[in-house]
mmCIF file of C-alpha atoms in Angstrom:
data_model
loop_
_atom_site.group_PDB
_atom_site.id
_atom_site.type_symbol
_atom_site.label_atom_id
_atom_site.label_comp_id
_atom_site.label_asym_id
_atom_site.label_seq_id
_atom_site.Cartn_x
_atom_site.Cartn_y
_atom_site.Cartn_z
ATOM 1 C CA UNK P 781 80.451 146.438 91.167
ATOM 2 C CA UNK P 782 83.776 144.591 91.291
ATOM 3 C CA UNK P 783 84.262 140.892 91.419
ATOM 4 C CA UNK P 784 86.310 139.561 94.293
ATOM 5 C CA UNK P 785 88.563 136.544 94.037
ATOM 6 C CA UNK P 786 88.411 133.967 96.724
ATOM 7 C CA UNK P 787 91.108 131.461 97.476
ATOM 8 C CA UNK P 788 90.381 128.001 96.117
ATOM 9 C CA UNK P 789 88.800 125.711 98.635
ATOM 10 C CA UNK P 790 89.933 122.130 98.640
ATOM 11 C CA UNK P 791 87.337 119.469 99.308
ATOM 12 C CA UNK P 792 88.014 117.330 102.347
ATOM 13 C CA UNK P 793 85.916 114.476 100.951
ATOM 14 C CA UNK P 794 88.992 112.544 99.674
ATOM 15 C CA UNK P 795 90.655 112.946 103.078
ATOM 16 C CA UNK P 796 87.656 111.470 104.891
ATOM 17 C CA UNK P 797 87.428 108.655 102.312
ATOM 18 C CA UNK P 798 91.136 107.964 102.855
ATOM 19 C CA UNK P 799 90.556 108.006 106.622
ATOM 20 C CA UNK P 800 87.860 105.352 106.172
ATOM 21 C CA UNK P 801 90.272 103.275 104.096
ATOM 22 C CA UNK P 802 92.999 103.565 106.741
ATOM 23 C CA UNK P 803 90.508 102.709 109.480
ATOM 24 C CA UNK P 804 89.664 99.549 107.513
ATOM 25 C CA UNK P 805 93.192 98.510 106.549
ATOM 26 C CA UNK P 806 95.121 99.475 109.672
ATOM 27 C CA UNK P 807 92.664 99.954 112.531
ATOM 28 C CA UNK P 808 90.637 96.828 111.728
ATOM 29 C CA UNK P 809 92.518 94.792 109.124
ATOM 30 C CA UNK P 810 95.830 94.816 110.988
ATOM 31 C CA UNK P 811 95.017 95.616 114.596
ATOM 32 C CA UNK P 812 91.741 93.772 115.263
ATOM 33 C CA UNK P 813 94.005 90.824 116.021
ATOM 34 C CA UNK P 814 95.119 92.581 119.225
ATOM 35 C CA UNK P 815 91.758 92.471 121.084
ATOM 36 C CA UNK P 816 90.920 89.075 119.529
ATOM 37 C CA UNK P 817 94.228 87.458 120.568
ATOM 38 C CA UNK P 818 93.305 86.898 124.264
ATOM 39 C CA UNK P 819 89.876 85.602 123.239
ATOM 40 C CA UNK P 820 91.454 83.048 120.897
ATOM 41 C CA UNK P 821 93.924 82.025 123.622
ATOM 42 C CA UNK P 822 91.128 81.608 126.180
ATOM 43 C CA UNK P 823 89.223 79.471 123.676
ATOM 44 C CA UNK P 824 92.370 77.310 123.242
ATOM 45 C CA UNK P 825 92.430 78.160 119.552
ATOM 46 C CA UNK P 826 96.082 79.195 119.827
ATOM 47 C CA UNK P 827 98.758 79.516 122.500
ATOM 48 C CA UNK P 828 100.419 82.797 123.419
ATOM 49 C CA UNK P 829 103.565 81.627 121.613
ATOM 50 C CA UNK P 830 101.509 80.828 118.493
ATOM 51 C CA UNK P 831 99.973 84.285 118.820
ATOM 52 C CA UNK P 832 103.404 85.900 118.616
ATOM 53 C CA UNK P 833 104.290 83.905 115.486
ATOM 54 C CA UNK P 834 100.987 84.787 113.800
ATOM 55 C CA UNK P 835 101.513 88.465 114.653
ATOM 56 C CA UNK P 836 105.028 88.363 113.202
ATOM 57 C CA UNK P 837 103.619 86.940 109.960
ATOM 58 C CA UNK P 838 101.277 89.911 109.662
ATOM 59 C CA UNK P 839 104.122 92.365 110.169
ATOM 60 C CA UNK P 840 106.264 90.471 107.659
ATOM 61 C CA UNK P 841 103.439 90.830 105.150
ATOM 62 C CA UNK P 842 103.270 94.558 105.762
ATOM 63 C CA UNK P 843 107.002 94.817 105.165
ATOM 64 C CA UNK P 844 106.705 92.818 101.931
ATOM 65 C CA UNK P 845 103.881 95.039 100.713
ATOM 66 C CA UNK P 846 105.759 98.243 101.503
ATOM 67 C CA UNK P 847 108.965 97.015 99.824
ATOM 68 C CA UNK P 848 107.044 95.810 96.749
ATOM 69 C CA UNK P 849 105.443 99.224 96.303
ATOM 70 C CA UNK P 850 108.849 100.864 96.724
ATOM 71 C CA UNK P 851 110.347 98.807 93.897
ATOM 72 C CA UNK P 852 107.251 98.703 91.701
ATOM 73 C CA UNK P 853 105.321 101.915 92.422
ATOM 74 C CA UNK P 854 103.168 101.261 89.356
ATOM 75 C CA UNK P 855 101.379 98.652 91.503
ATOM 76 C CA UNK P 856 99.766 101.553 93.334
ATOM 77 C CA UNK P 857 96.737 101.534 91.067
ATOM 78 C CA UNK P 858 92.966 101.413 91.423
ATOM 79 C CA UNK P 859 92.761 97.786 90.245
ATOM 80 C CA UNK P 860 95.439 96.578 92.669
ATOM 81 C CA UNK P 861 93.748 98.595 95.432
ATOM 82 C CA UNK P 862 90.428 96.848 94.825
ATOM 83 C CA UNK P 863 92.074 93.430 94.619
ATOM 84 C CA UNK P 864 93.868 94.126 97.905
ATOM 85 C CA UNK P 865 90.615 95.242 99.541
ATOM 86 C CA UNK P 866 88.943 91.989 98.489
ATOM 87 C CA UNK P 867 91.827 89.831 99.717
ATOM 88 C CA UNK P 868 91.971 91.684 103.039
ATOM 89 C CA UNK P 869 88.271 91.032 103.676
ATOM 90 C CA UNK P 870 88.620 87.363 102.690
ATOM 91 C CA UNK P 871 91.690 86.895 104.903
ATOM 92 C CA UNK P 872 89.733 88.143 107.919
ATOM 93 C CA UNK P 873 86.694 85.991 107.148
ATOM 94 C CA UNK P 874 88.854 82.873 106.718
ATOM 95 C CA UNK P 875 90.429 83.448 110.151
ATOM 96 C CA UNK P 876 87.084 82.175 111.487
ATOM 97 C CA UNK P 877 87.872 78.688 110.130
ATOM 98 C CA UNK P 878 89.697 76.444 112.644
ATOM 99 C CA UNK P 879 93.004 75.530 111.043
ATOM 100 C CA UNK P 880 96.668 74.938 111.939
ATOM 101 C CA UNK P 881 98.772 77.872 113.114
ATOM 102 C CA UNK P 882 100.582 77.911 109.770
ATOM 103 C CA UNK P 883 97.292 78.650 107.977
ATOM 104 C CA UNK P 884 96.434 81.474 110.375
ATOM 105 C CA UNK P 885 99.938 82.894 109.888
ATOM 106 C CA UNK P 886 99.519 82.738 106.103
ATOM 107 C CA UNK P 887 96.193 84.564 106.312
ATOM 108 C CA UNK P 888 97.698 87.295 108.485
ATOM 109 C CA UNK P 889 100.614 87.527 106.044
ATOM 110 C CA UNK P 890 98.082 88.267 103.286
ATOM 111 C CA UNK P 891 96.381 90.819 105.542
ATOM 112 C CA UNK P 892 99.747 92.507 106.095
ATOM 113 C CA UNK P 893 100.564 92.775 102.389
ATOM 114 C CA UNK P 894 97.116 94.079 101.460
ATOM 115 C CA UNK P 895 96.949 96.562 104.336
ATOM 116 C CA UNK P 896 100.287 98.000 103.177
ATOM 117 C CA UNK P 897 98.894 98.471 99.658
ATOM 118 C CA UNK P 898 95.784 100.202 100.999
ATOM 119 C CA UNK P 899 97.818 102.352 103.392
ATOM 120 C CA UNK P 900 100.134 103.620 100.651
ATOM 121 C CA UNK P 901 97.207 104.388 98.350
ATOM 122 C CA UNK P 902 95.148 106.248 100.963
ATOM 123 C CA UNK P 903 98.106 108.141 102.415
ATOM 124 C CA UNK P 904 99.218 109.095 98.901
ATOM 125 C CA UNK P 905 95.836 110.602 98.078
ATOM 126 C CA UNK P 906 95.841 112.651 101.289
ATOM 127 C CA UNK P 907 99.419 113.874 100.794
ATOM 128 C CA UNK P 908 99.021 114.729 97.106
ATOM 129 C CA UNK P 909 99.933 118.224 96.024
ATOM 130 C CA UNK P 910 96.831 120.387 95.913
ATOM 131 C CA UNK P 911 95.115 118.617 98.798
ATOM 132 C CA UNK P 912 93.958 120.557 101.811
ATOM 133 C CA UNK P 913 96.759 120.962 104.338
ATOM 134 C CA UNK P 914 94.479 119.266 106.870
ATOM 135 C CA UNK P 915 94.060 116.224 104.628
ATOM 136 C CA UNK P 916 97.014 114.189 105.898
ATOM 137 C CA UNK P 917 96.039 114.666 109.547
ATOM 138 C CA UNK P 918 92.429 113.705 108.844
ATOM 139 C CA UNK P 919 93.473 110.616 106.884
ATOM 140 C CA UNK P 920 95.956 109.303 109.456
ATOM 141 C CA UNK P 921 93.456 109.873 112.277
ATOM 142 C CA UNK P 922 91.439 107.116 110.621
ATOM 143 C CA UNK P 923 93.927 104.583 112.039
ATOM 144 C CA UNK P 924 93.082 105.616 115.592
ATOM 145 C CA UNK P 925 89.377 105.632 114.786
ATOM 146 C CA UNK P 926 89.622 102.080 113.453
ATOM 147 C CA UNK P 927 91.515 100.900 116.546
ATOM 148 C CA UNK P 928 88.879 102.396 118.838
ATOM 149 C CA UNK P 929 86.189 100.795 116.706
ATOM 150 C CA UNK P 930 87.712 97.317 117.080
ATOM 151 C CA UNK P 931 87.812 97.712 120.852
ATOM 152 C CA UNK P 932 84.188 98.821 120.952
ATOM 153 C CA UNK P 933 83.240 95.983 118.622
ATOM 154 C CA UNK P 934 84.742 93.350 120.901
ATOM 155 C CA UNK P 935 83.159 94.961 123.977
ATOM 156 C CA UNK P 936 79.747 94.969 122.307
ATOM 157 C CA UNK P 937 79.637 91.477 120.834
ATOM 158 C CA UNK P 938 81.793 89.388 123.200
ATOM 159 C CA UNK P 939 78.834 88.444 125.467
ATOM 160 C CA UNK P 940 76.971 87.029 122.467
ATOM 161 C CA UNK P 941 79.568 85.833 119.957
ATOM 162 C CA UNK P 942 82.634 83.625 119.951
ATOM 163 C CA UNK P 943 86.000 84.345 118.352
ATOM 164 C CA UNK P 944 84.914 82.883 115.011
ATOM 165 C CA UNK P 945 81.883 85.135 114.712
ATOM 166 C CA UNK P 946 83.991 88.124 115.760
ATOM 167 C CA UNK P 947 86.344 87.546 112.829
ATOM 168 C CA UNK P 948 83.352 87.451 110.493
ATOM 169 C CA UNK P 949 81.964 90.671 111.978
ATOM 170 C CA UNK P 950 85.412 92.251 111.568
ATOM 171 C CA UNK P 951 85.430 91.288 107.898
ATOM 172 C CA UNK P 952 82.022 92.917 107.423
ATOM 173 C CA UNK P 953 83.213 96.061 109.229
ATOM 174 C CA UNK P 954 86.319 96.222 107.036
ATOM 175 C CA UNK P 955 84.175 95.928 103.918
ATOM 176 C CA UNK P 956 81.839 98.705 105.074
ATOM 177 C CA UNK P 957 84.727 101.068 105.819
ATOM 178 C CA UNK P 958 86.375 100.371 102.477
ATOM 179 C CA UNK P 959 83.315 101.389 100.443
ATOM 180 C CA UNK P 960 84.056 105.171 100.516
ATOM 181 C CA UNK P 961 87.728 104.516 99.696
ATOM 182 C CA UNK P 962 86.884 102.648 96.492
ATOM 183 C CA UNK P 963 86.170 105.999 94.806
ATOM 184 C CA UNK P 964 89.583 107.487 95.594
ATOM 185 C CA UNK P 965 91.668 108.788 92.700
ATOM 186 C CA UNK P 966 94.629 106.420 93.087
ATOM 187 C CA UNK P 967 97.579 107.124 90.808
ATOM 188 C CA UNK P 968 100.727 105.050 90.248
ATOM 189 C CA UNK P 969 103.836 106.480 91.835
ATOM 190 C CA UNK P 970 107.335 106.882 90.463
ATOM 191 C CA UNK P 971 110.440 105.179 91.712
ATOM 192 C CA UNK P 972 112.445 107.592 93.825
ATOM 193 C CA UNK P 973 116.044 108.257 93.005
ATOM 194 C CA UNK P 974 118.917 107.833 95.396
ATOM 195 C CA UNK P 975 118.726 110.320 98.216
ATOM 196 C CA UNK P 976 121.469 112.832 98.926
ATOM 197 C CA UNK P 977 121.946 112.738 102.688
ATOM 198 C CA UNK P 978 122.981 115.983 104.400
ATOM 199 C CA UNK P 979 124.207 114.352 107.623
ATOM 200 C CA UNK P 980 125.086 110.672 107.371
ATOM 201 C CA UNK P 981 125.500 110.369 111.109
ATOM 202 C CA UNK P 982 122.072 111.789 111.822
ATOM 203 C CA UNK P 983 120.536 109.669 109.054
ATOM 204 C CA UNK P 984 122.031 106.460 110.449
ATOM 205 C CA UNK P 985 120.946 107.355 113.978
ATOM 206 C CA UNK P 986 117.420 107.990 112.674
ATOM 207 C CA UNK P 987 117.341 104.577 110.973
ATOM 208 C CA UNK P 988 118.475 102.920 114.208
ATOM 209 C CA UNK P 989 115.912 104.815 116.281
ATOM 210 C CA UNK P 990 113.084 103.992 113.886
ATOM 211 C CA UNK P 991 114.060 100.310 113.666
ATOM 212 C CA UNK P 992 114.091 100.054 117.472
ATOM 213 C CA UNK P 993 110.734 101.846 117.607
ATOM 214 C CA UNK P 994 109.357 99.175 115.264
ATOM 215 C CA UNK P 995 110.583 96.440 117.623
ATOM 216 C CA UNK P 996 109.363 98.087 120.821
ATOM 217 C CA UNK P 997 106.024 99.582 119.830
ATOM 218 C CA UNK P 998 104.735 96.394 118.223
ATOM 219 C CA UNK P 999 105.237 94.422 121.447
ATOM 220 C CA UNK P 1000 102.968 96.889 123.243
ATOM 221 C CA UNK P 1001 100.525 97.044 120.349
ATOM 222 C CA UNK P 1002 100.255 93.261 120.139
ATOM 223 C CA UNK P 1003 100.218 92.180 123.788
ATOM 224 C CA UNK P 1004 98.899 95.056 125.932
ATOM 225 C CA UNK P 1005 95.277 93.933 125.644
ATOM 226 C CA UNK P 1006 96.195 90.292 126.252
ATOM 227 C CA UNK P 1007 98.169 91.216 129.379
ATOM 228 C CA UNK P 1008 95.378 93.366 130.806
ATOM 229 C CA UNK P 1009 92.775 90.723 129.940
ATOM 230 C CA UNK P 1010 94.883 88.090 131.698
ATOM 231 C CA UNK P 1011 94.965 90.158 134.904
ATOM 232 C CA UNK P 1012 91.692 92.096 134.832
ATOM 233 C CA UNK P 1013 89.374 90.223 132.522
ATOM 234 C CA UNK P 1014 88.408 90.581 128.859
ATOM 235 C CA UNK P 1015 86.044 93.525 129.313
ATOM 236 C CA UNK P 1016 88.770 95.705 130.812
ATOM 237 C CA UNK P 1017 91.206 94.490 128.160
ATOM 238 C CA UNK P 1018 88.906 95.528 125.318
ATOM 239 C CA UNK P 1019 88.232 98.870 127.002
ATOM 240 C CA UNK P 1020 91.982 99.494 127.165
ATOM 241 C CA UNK P 1021 92.178 99.051 123.385
ATOM 242 C CA UNK P 1022 89.428 101.648 122.951
ATOM 243 C CA UNK P 1023 91.537 104.047 125.019
ATOM 244 C CA UNK P 1024 94.506 103.425 122.693
ATOM 245 C CA UNK P 1025 92.394 104.280 119.648
ATOM 246 C CA UNK P 1026 90.847 107.407 121.140
ATOM 247 C CA UNK P 1027 94.282 108.697 122.167
ATOM 248 C CA UNK P 1028 95.640 107.996 118.670
ATOM 249 C CA UNK P 1029 93.003 110.040 116.797
ATOM 250 C CA UNK P 1030 94.416 113.540 117.554
ATOM 251 C CA UNK P 1031 98.022 112.386 117.967
ATOM 252 C CA UNK P 1032 99.451 113.431 114.611
ATOM 253 C CA UNK P 1033 97.960 116.913 114.876
ATOM 254 C CA UNK P 1034 99.344 117.439 118.378
ATOM 255 C CA UNK P 1035 102.809 116.131 117.522
ATOM 256 C CA UNK P 1036 102.786 118.326 114.434
ATOM 257 C CA UNK P 1037 102.284 121.330 116.722
ATOM 258 C CA UNK P 1038 105.097 120.086 118.975
ATOM 259 C CA UNK P 1039 107.418 119.699 115.969
ATOM 260 C CA UNK P 1040 106.795 123.297 114.919
ATOM 261 C CA UNK P 1041 107.462 124.565 118.433
ATOM 262 C CA UNK P 1042 110.507 122.460 119.346
ATOM 263 C CA UNK P 1043 111.828 120.817 116.119
ATOM 264 C CA UNK P 1044 110.828 117.392 114.784
ATOM 265 C CA UNK P 1045 113.845 115.547 116.241
ATOM 266 C CA UNK P 1046 113.201 116.929 119.732
ATOM 267 C CA UNK P 1047 109.519 116.046 119.453
ATOM 268 C CA UNK P 1048 110.399 112.505 118.329
ATOM 269 C CA UNK P 1049 112.737 112.040 121.297
ATOM 270 C CA UNK P 1050 109.954 113.174 123.648
ATOM 271 C CA UNK P 1051 107.443 110.843 122.010
ATOM 272 C CA UNK P 1052 109.797 107.866 122.298
ATOM 273 C CA UNK P 1053 110.436 108.633 125.962
ATOM 274 C CA UNK P 1054 106.674 108.732 126.617
ATOM 275 C CA UNK P 1055 106.239 105.443 124.778
ATOM 276 C CA UNK P 1056 109.038 103.915 126.846
ATOM 277 C CA UNK P 1057 107.033 104.832 129.963
ATOM 278 C CA UNK P 1058 103.985 103.160 128.399
ATOM 279 C CA UNK P 1059 105.984 99.904 128.257
ATOM 280 C CA UNK P 1060 107.314 100.237 131.803
ATOM 281 C CA UNK P 1061 103.885 100.682 133.451
ATOM 282 C CA UNK P 1062 102.375 97.258 132.580
ATOM 283 C CA UNK P 1063 105.756 95.669 133.377
ATOM 284 C CA UNK P 1064 105.750 96.903 136.980
ATOM 285 C CA UNK P 1065 102.035 96.960 137.822
ATOM 286 C CA UNK P 1066 98.908 94.981 136.975
ATOM 287 C CA UNK P 1067 96.553 97.649 138.361
ATOM 288 C CA UNK P 1068 93.950 99.258 136.108
ATOM 289 C CA UNK P 1069 95.079 102.887 136.227
ATOM 290 C CA UNK P 1070 98.691 102.219 135.166
ATOM 291 C CA UNK P 1071 97.244 100.225 132.243
ATOM 292 C CA UNK P 1072 94.986 103.147 131.296
ATOM 293 C CA UNK P 1073 97.904 105.578 131.426
ATOM 294 C CA UNK P 1074 100.015 103.172 129.367
ATOM 295 C CA UNK P 1075 97.232 102.945 126.776
ATOM 296 C CA UNK P 1076 96.952 106.743 126.557
ATOM 297 C CA UNK P 1077 100.720 107.186 126.191
ATOM 298 C CA UNK P 1078 100.982 104.426 123.612
ATOM 299 C CA UNK P 1079 98.038 105.631 121.552
ATOM 300 C CA UNK P 1080 99.240 109.222 121.705
ATOM 301 C CA UNK P 1081 102.738 108.402 120.453
ATOM 302 C CA UNK P 1082 102.988 105.583 117.918
ATOM 303 C CA UNK P 1083 101.403 107.408 114.962
ATOM 304 C CA UNK P 1084 103.129 110.648 115.908
ATOM 305 C CA UNK P 1085 106.517 108.923 115.814
ATOM 306 C CA UNK P 1086 105.795 107.649 112.306
ATOM 307 C CA UNK P 1087 104.940 111.154 111.110
ATOM 308 C CA UNK P 1088 107.943 112.745 112.841
ATOM 309 C CA UNK P 1089 110.442 110.161 111.569
ATOM 310 C CA UNK P 1090 109.334 110.672 107.970
ATOM 311 C CA UNK P 1091 109.496 114.450 108.412
ATOM 312 C CA UNK P 1092 113.024 114.273 109.853
ATOM 313 C CA UNK P 1093 114.070 111.932 107.048
ATOM 314 C CA UNK P 1094 112.753 114.412 104.511
ATOM 315 C CA UNK P 1095 114.777 117.200 106.116
ATOM 316 C CA UNK P 1096 117.948 115.106 106.099
ATOM 317 C CA UNK P 1097 117.731 113.996 102.480
ATOM 318 C CA UNK P 1098 116.974 115.480 99.092
ATOM 319 C CA UNK P 1099 115.440 112.213 97.870
ATOM 320 C CA UNK P 1100 112.846 109.811 99.174
ATOM 321 C CA UNK P 1101 113.321 108.974 102.851
ATOM 322 C CA UNK P 1102 110.004 107.139 103.246
ATOM 323 C CA UNK P 1103 111.129 103.934 101.509
ATOM 324 C CA UNK P 1104 114.177 103.057 103.675
ATOM 325 C CA UNK P 1105 112.402 104.241 106.822
ATOM 326 C CA UNK P 1106 109.407 102.046 106.059
ATOM 327 C CA UNK P 1107 111.746 99.106 105.426
ATOM 328 C CA UNK P 1108 113.586 99.342 108.767
ATOM 329 C CA UNK P 1109 110.323 100.017 110.636
ATOM 330 C CA UNK P 1110 108.696 96.994 109.014
ATOM 331 C CA UNK P 1111 111.710 94.821 109.835
ATOM 332 C CA UNK P 1112 111.478 95.929 113.467
ATOM 333 C CA UNK P 1113 107.765 95.121 113.593
ATOM 334 C CA UNK P 1114 108.414 91.640 112.238
ATOM 335 C CA UNK P 1115 111.217 91.027 114.732
ATOM 336 C CA UNK P 1116 109.428 92.348 117.842
ATOM 337 C CA UNK P 1117 106.981 89.475 118.496
ATOM 338 C CA UNK P 1118 109.702 86.916 117.745
ATOM 339 C CA UNK P 1119 112.082 88.533 120.252
ATOM 340 C CA UNK P 1120 109.566 88.236 123.104
ATOM 341 C CA UNK P 1121 108.075 84.879 122.027
ATOM 342 C CA UNK P 1122 110.412 82.846 124.315
ATOM 343 C CA UNK P 1123 109.297 84.768 127.435
ATOM 344 C CA UNK P 1124 105.685 85.612 126.597
ATOM 345 C CA UNK P 1125 104.442 82.138 127.500
ATOM 346 C CA UNK P 1126 105.409 82.603 131.143
ATOM 347 C CA UNK P 1127 105.294 86.361 131.654
ATOM 348 C CA UNK P 1128 103.767 89.317 129.844
ATOM 349 C CA UNK P 1129 105.697 91.732 132.145
ATOM 350 C CA UNK P 1130 108.982 90.256 130.909
ATOM 351 C CA UNK P 1131 107.963 91.080 127.335
ATOM 352 C CA UNK P 1132 107.185 94.673 128.321
ATOM 353 C CA UNK P 1133 110.564 94.970 130.083
ATOM 354 C CA UNK P 1134 112.234 93.979 126.808
ATOM 355 C CA UNK P 1135 110.096 96.522 124.939
ATOM 356 C CA UNK P 1136 110.991 99.235 127.455
ATOM 357 C CA UNK P 1137 114.723 98.552 127.085
ATOM 358 C CA UNK P 1138 114.452 98.647 123.302
ATOM 359 C CA UNK P 1139 112.476 101.903 123.403
ATOM 360 C CA UNK P 1140 114.995 103.410 125.830
ATOM 361 C CA UNK P 1141 117.707 102.671 123.265
ATOM 362 C CA UNK P 1142 115.502 104.218 120.571
ATOM 363 C CA UNK P 1143 115.129 107.354 122.692
ATOM 364 C CA UNK P 1144 118.921 107.652 123.030
ATOM 365 C CA UNK P 1145 119.333 107.211 119.276
ATOM 366 C CA UNK P 1146 116.729 109.924 118.632
ATOM 367 C CA UNK P 1147 118.562 112.209 121.043
ATOM 368 C CA UNK P 1148 121.710 111.605 119.010
ATOM 369 C CA UNK P 1149 119.789 112.603 115.881
ATOM 370 C CA UNK P 1150 118.931 115.923 117.534
ATOM 371 C CA UNK P 1151 122.547 116.505 118.535
ATOM 372 C CA UNK P 1152 123.959 115.679 115.104
ATOM 373 C CA UNK P 1153 121.400 117.842 113.298
ATOM 374 C CA UNK P 1154 122.342 120.813 115.466
ATOM 375 C CA UNK P 1155 125.994 120.269 114.562
ATOM 376 C CA UNK P 1156 125.259 120.280 110.836
#
């Protein structure tokens, strides 16, 4: 009788725990504000212009958190993770307290910083050497799951609860999702050295494309539900956000397949073009079906573009591409709501026109990346 060796099987438990953490930090902690924004406006808690400023504060916090972890990777530790989880939950709960816009902006700034810390920790566990090759896809799908969950939450409790109670329920949901992630084996990172870029032209075009994606996608992600709610009512608006989340769940897997078949740069150009269409539809029509299609296209592309941009950056450089890409993406996210703030008070379609133009420019820049890579 001979013994047979079997290939080592990697447990997917850490990947699912990381997915729960990403659902908490990104799907709920960052993006629950999207379905709650129109409710807070209807309740005269904030104006649409205030909403844009508060959103920008959250994105600024995310940028600060990402940059801090780039410069001080030793902060990516279990203790800092748990502190961030606690502060994220508290920041959501305190949003239920009526206060000036500056206080709400400060709370969302804290939520942005802490969600960045949790994102880096959970994504790092899933991407660690020795993990199952399905781990990263499972973990990132948690973002879409969390987005869908926030839409369902608002649909379920809106008839019974006001905006204050919804923030408290969101805080409880965040806490529940974070419980599995508290057991993750989080290890401090190391500061990456200076990257050696193979094609400076392609690298610069990628940075431009990814910055513009940050500007354009965040306008859709922040105001799509509010625009649909304004035209079709809050129930339809919340349902649209569920559609975004459901479409986002398999997105990274599908775009990964597309990248293997076509090349990552070609896939990214296609994804940006589809997202551009998702901005055009609510700009030209207030009907339900264009909004549904826009939600599907948006949900199916924004996480895929993140994955593809980082993959392209890795191919173009011998060092760490994630840090500068995260920085320009975060800067774009912070700028997006501020760019459309002057027009959002009078017209959501005008904001989506701006987003569509920005995303069209991003698509052209991504096409240039493809062309320059082929020349190299």
